[in-house]
mmCIF file of C-alpha atoms in Angstrom:
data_model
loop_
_atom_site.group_PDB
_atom_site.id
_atom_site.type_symbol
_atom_site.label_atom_id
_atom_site.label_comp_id
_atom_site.label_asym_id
_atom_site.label_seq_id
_atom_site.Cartn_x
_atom_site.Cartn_y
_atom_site.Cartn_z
ATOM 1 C CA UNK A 1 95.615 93.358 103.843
ATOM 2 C CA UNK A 2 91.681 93.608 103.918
ATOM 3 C CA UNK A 3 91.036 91.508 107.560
ATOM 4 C CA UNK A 4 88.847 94.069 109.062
ATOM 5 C CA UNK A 5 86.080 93.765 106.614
ATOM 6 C CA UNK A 6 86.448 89.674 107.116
ATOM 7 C CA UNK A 7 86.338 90.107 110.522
ATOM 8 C CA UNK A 8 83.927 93.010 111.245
ATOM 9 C CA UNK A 9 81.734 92.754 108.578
ATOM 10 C CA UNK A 10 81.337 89.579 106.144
ATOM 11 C CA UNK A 11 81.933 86.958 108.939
ATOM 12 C CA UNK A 12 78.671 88.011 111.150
ATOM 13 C CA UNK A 13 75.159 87.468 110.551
ATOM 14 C CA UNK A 14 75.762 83.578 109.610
ATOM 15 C CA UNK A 15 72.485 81.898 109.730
ATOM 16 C CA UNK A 16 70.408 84.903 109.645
ATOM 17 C CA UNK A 17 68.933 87.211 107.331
ATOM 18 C CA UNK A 18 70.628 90.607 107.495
ATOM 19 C CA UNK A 19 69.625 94.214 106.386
ATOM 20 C CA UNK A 20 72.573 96.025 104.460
ATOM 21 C CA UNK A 21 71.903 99.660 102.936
ATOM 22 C CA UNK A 22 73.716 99.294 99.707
ATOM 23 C CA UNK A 23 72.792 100.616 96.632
ATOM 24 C CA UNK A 24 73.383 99.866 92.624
ATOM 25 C CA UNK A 25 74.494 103.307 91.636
ATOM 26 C CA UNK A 26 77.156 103.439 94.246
ATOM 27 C CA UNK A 27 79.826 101.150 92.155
ATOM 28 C CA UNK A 28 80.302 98.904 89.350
ATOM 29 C CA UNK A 29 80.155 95.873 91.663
ATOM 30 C CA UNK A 30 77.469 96.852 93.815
ATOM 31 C CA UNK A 31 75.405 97.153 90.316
ATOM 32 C CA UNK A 32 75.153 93.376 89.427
ATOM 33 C CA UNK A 33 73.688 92.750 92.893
ATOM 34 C CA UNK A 34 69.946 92.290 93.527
ATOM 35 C CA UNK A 35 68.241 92.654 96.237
ATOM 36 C CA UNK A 36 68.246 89.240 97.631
ATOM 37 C CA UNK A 37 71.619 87.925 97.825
ATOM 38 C CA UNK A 38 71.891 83.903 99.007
ATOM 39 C CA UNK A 39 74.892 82.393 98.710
ATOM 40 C CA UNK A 40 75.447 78.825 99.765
ATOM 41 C CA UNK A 41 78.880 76.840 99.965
ATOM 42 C CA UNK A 42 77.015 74.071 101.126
ATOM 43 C CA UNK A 43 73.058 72.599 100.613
ATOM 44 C CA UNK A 44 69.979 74.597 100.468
ATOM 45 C CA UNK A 45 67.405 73.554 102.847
ATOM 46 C CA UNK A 46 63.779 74.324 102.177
ATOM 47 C CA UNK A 47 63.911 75.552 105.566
ATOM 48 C CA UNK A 48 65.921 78.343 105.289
ATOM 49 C CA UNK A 49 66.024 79.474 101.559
ATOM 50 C CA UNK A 50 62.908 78.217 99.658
ATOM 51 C CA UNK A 51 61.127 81.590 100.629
ATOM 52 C CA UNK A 52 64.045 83.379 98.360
ATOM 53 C CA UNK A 53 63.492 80.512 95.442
ATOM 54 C CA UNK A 54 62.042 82.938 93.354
ATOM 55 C CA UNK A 55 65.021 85.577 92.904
ATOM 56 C CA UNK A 56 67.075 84.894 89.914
ATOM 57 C CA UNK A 57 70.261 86.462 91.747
ATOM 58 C CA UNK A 58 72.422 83.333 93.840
ATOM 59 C CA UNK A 59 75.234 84.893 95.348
ATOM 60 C CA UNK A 60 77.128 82.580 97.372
ATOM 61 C CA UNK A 61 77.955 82.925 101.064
ATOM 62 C CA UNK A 62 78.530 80.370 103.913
ATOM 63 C CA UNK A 63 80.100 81.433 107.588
ATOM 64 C CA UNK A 64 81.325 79.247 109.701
ATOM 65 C CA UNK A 65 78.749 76.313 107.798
ATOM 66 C CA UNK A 66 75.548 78.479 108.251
ATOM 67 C CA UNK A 67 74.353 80.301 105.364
ATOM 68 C CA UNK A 68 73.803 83.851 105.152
ATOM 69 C CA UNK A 69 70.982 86.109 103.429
ATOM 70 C CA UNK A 70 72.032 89.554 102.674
ATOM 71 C CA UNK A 71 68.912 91.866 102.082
ATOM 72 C CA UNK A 72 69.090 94.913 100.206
ATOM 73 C CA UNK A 73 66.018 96.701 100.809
ATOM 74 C CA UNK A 74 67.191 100.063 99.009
ATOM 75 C CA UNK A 75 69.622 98.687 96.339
ATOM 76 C CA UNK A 76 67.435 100.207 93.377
ATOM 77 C CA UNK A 77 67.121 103.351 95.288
ATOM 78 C CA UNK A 78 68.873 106.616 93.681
ATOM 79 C CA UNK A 79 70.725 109.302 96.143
ATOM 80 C CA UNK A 80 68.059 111.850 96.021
ATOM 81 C CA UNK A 81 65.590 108.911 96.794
ATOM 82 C CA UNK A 82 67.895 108.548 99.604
ATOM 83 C CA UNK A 83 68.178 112.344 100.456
ATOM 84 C CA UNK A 84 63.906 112.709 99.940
ATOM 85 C CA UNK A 85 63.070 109.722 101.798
ATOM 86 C CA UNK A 86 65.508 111.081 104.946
ATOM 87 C CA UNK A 87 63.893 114.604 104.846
ATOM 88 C CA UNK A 88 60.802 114.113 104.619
ATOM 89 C CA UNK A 89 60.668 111.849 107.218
ATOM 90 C CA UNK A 90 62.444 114.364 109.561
ATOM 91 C CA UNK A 91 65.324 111.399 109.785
ATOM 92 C CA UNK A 92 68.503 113.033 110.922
ATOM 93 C CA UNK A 93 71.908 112.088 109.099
ATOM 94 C CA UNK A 94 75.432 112.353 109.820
ATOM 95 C CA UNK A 95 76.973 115.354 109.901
ATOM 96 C CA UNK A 96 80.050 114.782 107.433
ATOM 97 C CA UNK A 97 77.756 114.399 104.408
ATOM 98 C CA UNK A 98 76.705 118.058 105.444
ATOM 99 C CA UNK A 99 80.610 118.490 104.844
ATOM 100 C CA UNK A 100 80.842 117.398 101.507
ATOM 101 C CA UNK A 101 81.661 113.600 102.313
ATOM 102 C CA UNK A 102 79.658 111.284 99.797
ATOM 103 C CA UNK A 103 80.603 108.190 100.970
ATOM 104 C CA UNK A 104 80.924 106.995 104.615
ATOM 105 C CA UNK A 105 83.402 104.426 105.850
ATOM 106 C CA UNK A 106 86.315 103.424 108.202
ATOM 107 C CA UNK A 107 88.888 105.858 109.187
ATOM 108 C CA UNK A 108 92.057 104.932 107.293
ATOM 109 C CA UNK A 109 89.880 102.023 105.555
ATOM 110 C CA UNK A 110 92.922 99.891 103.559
ATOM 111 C CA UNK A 111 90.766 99.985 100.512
ATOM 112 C CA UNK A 112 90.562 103.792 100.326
ATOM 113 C CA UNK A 113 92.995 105.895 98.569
ATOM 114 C CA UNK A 114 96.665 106.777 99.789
ATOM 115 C CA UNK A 115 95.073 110.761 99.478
ATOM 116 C CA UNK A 116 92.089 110.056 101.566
ATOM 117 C CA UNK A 117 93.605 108.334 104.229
ATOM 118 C CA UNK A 118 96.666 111.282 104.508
ATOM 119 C CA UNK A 119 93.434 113.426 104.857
ATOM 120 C CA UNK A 120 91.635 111.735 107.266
ATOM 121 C CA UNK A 121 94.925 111.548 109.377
ATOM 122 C CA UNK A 122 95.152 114.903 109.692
ATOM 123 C CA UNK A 123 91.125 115.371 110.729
ATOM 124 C CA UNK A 124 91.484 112.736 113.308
ATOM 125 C CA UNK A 125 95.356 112.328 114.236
ATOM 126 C CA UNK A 126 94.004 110.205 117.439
ATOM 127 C CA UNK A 127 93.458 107.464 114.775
ATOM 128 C CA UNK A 128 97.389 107.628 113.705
ATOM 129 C CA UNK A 129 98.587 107.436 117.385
ATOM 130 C CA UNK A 130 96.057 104.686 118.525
ATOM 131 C CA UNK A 131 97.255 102.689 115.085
ATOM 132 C CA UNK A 132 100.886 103.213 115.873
ATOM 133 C CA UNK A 133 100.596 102.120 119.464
ATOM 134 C CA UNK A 134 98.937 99.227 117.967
ATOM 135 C CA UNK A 135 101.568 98.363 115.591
ATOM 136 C CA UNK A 136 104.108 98.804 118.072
ATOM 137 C CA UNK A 137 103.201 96.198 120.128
ATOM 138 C CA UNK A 138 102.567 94.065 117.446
ATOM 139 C CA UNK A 139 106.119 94.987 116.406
ATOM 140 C CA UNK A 140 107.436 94.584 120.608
ATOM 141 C CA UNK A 141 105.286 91.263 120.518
ATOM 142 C CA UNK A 142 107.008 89.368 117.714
ATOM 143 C CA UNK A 143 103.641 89.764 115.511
ATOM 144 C CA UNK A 144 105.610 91.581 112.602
ATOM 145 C CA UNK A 145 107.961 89.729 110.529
ATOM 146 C CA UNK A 146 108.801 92.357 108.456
ATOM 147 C CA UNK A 147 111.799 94.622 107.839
ATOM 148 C CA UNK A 148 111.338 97.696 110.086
ATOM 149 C CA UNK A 149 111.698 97.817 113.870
ATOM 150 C CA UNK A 150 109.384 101.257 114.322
ATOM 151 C CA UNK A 151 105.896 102.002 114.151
ATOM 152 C CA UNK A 152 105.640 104.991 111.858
ATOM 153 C CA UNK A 153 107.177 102.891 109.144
ATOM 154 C CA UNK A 154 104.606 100.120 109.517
ATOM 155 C CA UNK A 155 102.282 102.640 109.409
ATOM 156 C CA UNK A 156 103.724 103.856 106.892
ATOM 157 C CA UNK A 157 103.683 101.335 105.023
ATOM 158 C CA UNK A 158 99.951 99.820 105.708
ATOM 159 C CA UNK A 159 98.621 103.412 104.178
ATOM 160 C CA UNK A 160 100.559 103.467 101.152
ATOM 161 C CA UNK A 161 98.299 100.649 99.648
ATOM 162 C CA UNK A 162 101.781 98.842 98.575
ATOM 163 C CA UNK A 163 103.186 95.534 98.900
ATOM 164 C CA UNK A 164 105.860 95.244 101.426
ATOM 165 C CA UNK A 165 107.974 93.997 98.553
ATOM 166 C CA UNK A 166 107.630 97.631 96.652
ATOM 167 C CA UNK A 167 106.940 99.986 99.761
ATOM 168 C CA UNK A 168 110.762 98.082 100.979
ATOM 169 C CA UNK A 169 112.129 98.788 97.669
ATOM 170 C CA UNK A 170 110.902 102.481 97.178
ATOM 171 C CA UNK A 171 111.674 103.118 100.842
ATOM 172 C CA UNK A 172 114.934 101.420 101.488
ATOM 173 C CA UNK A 173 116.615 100.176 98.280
ATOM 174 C CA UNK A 174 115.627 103.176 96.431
ATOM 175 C CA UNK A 175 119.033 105.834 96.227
ATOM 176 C CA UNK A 176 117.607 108.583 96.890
ATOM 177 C CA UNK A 177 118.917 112.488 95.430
ATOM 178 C CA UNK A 178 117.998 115.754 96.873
ATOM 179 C CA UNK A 179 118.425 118.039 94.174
ATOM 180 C CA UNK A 180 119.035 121.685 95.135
ATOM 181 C CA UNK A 181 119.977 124.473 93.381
ATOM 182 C CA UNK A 182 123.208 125.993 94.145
#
């Protein structure tokens, strides 16, 4: 389940105009936005949105009853606009695009691949322990209702990308053969 980008990221900002570095090229979905995005669940004021009347692009966002703008200031931008603009201005980067990362995100991020995240384990295994303590006590706490009793097969489990419905049935209900050669 995605609840860290709800909670982290697309639950703040609500009532203000926030700055996110996004770009078309980067996806499918980030293509169709524009660089003004106003989405409203509820009634535009002239207050707060009749400065962005003249973008054709609505797309819709309320938190918590306040609206929220999401600026793109880059979103036409290509990477080696990107890339130029950082150099030449002497602007220093993280180092794991010097490492052949493309793409910067969470550690473990649920929306990443099963390979990724297996990778990213093993650069930072402090991530794995501090996520199985975690489940753990969410496990000790009565927080889980599902059917394990350990941490490394919640864990387990929240990496593989699966419903707990098919990561149960390949796991558990699954008979399993260990073919060796005799």
């Amino acid at each position: 389940m995605r609840w860290c980008c709800a909670e982290f990221k697309e639950t703040s900002g609500a009532g203000k105009v926030t700055l996110i570095g996004i770009r078309r090229e980067e996806s499918v979905r980030r293509a169709k936005r524009g660089e003004i995005s106003t989405n409203i669940k509820g009634k535009r004021t002239e207050e707060t949105f009749d400065q962005w009347s003249e973008h054709e692009e609505q797309m819709v966002t309320c938190v918590g009853g306040k609206d929220k703008i999401l600026v793109s200031p880059i979103i036409y931008w290509t990477k080696r606009d990107v890339w130029e603009f950082l150099n030449s201005n002497n602007i220093p980067h993280c180092e794991l695009y010097d490492q052949g990362y493309t793409r910067i995100g969470c550690i473990c991020c649920p929306m990443s691949q099963l390979r990724q995240k297996r990778k990213e384990i093993e650069r930072w295994p402090h991530v794995k322990r501090n996520w199985l303590k975690t489940i753990q006590w969410l496990i000790d706490n009565g927080y889980v209702n599902y059917n394990f009793n350990d941490a490394e097969t919640g864990f387990k489990w929240w990496i593989s990308g699966k419903s707990f419905k098919q990561f149960y049935a390949d796991e558990f209900l699954q008979q399993k053969f260990d073919f060796k050669e005799n």
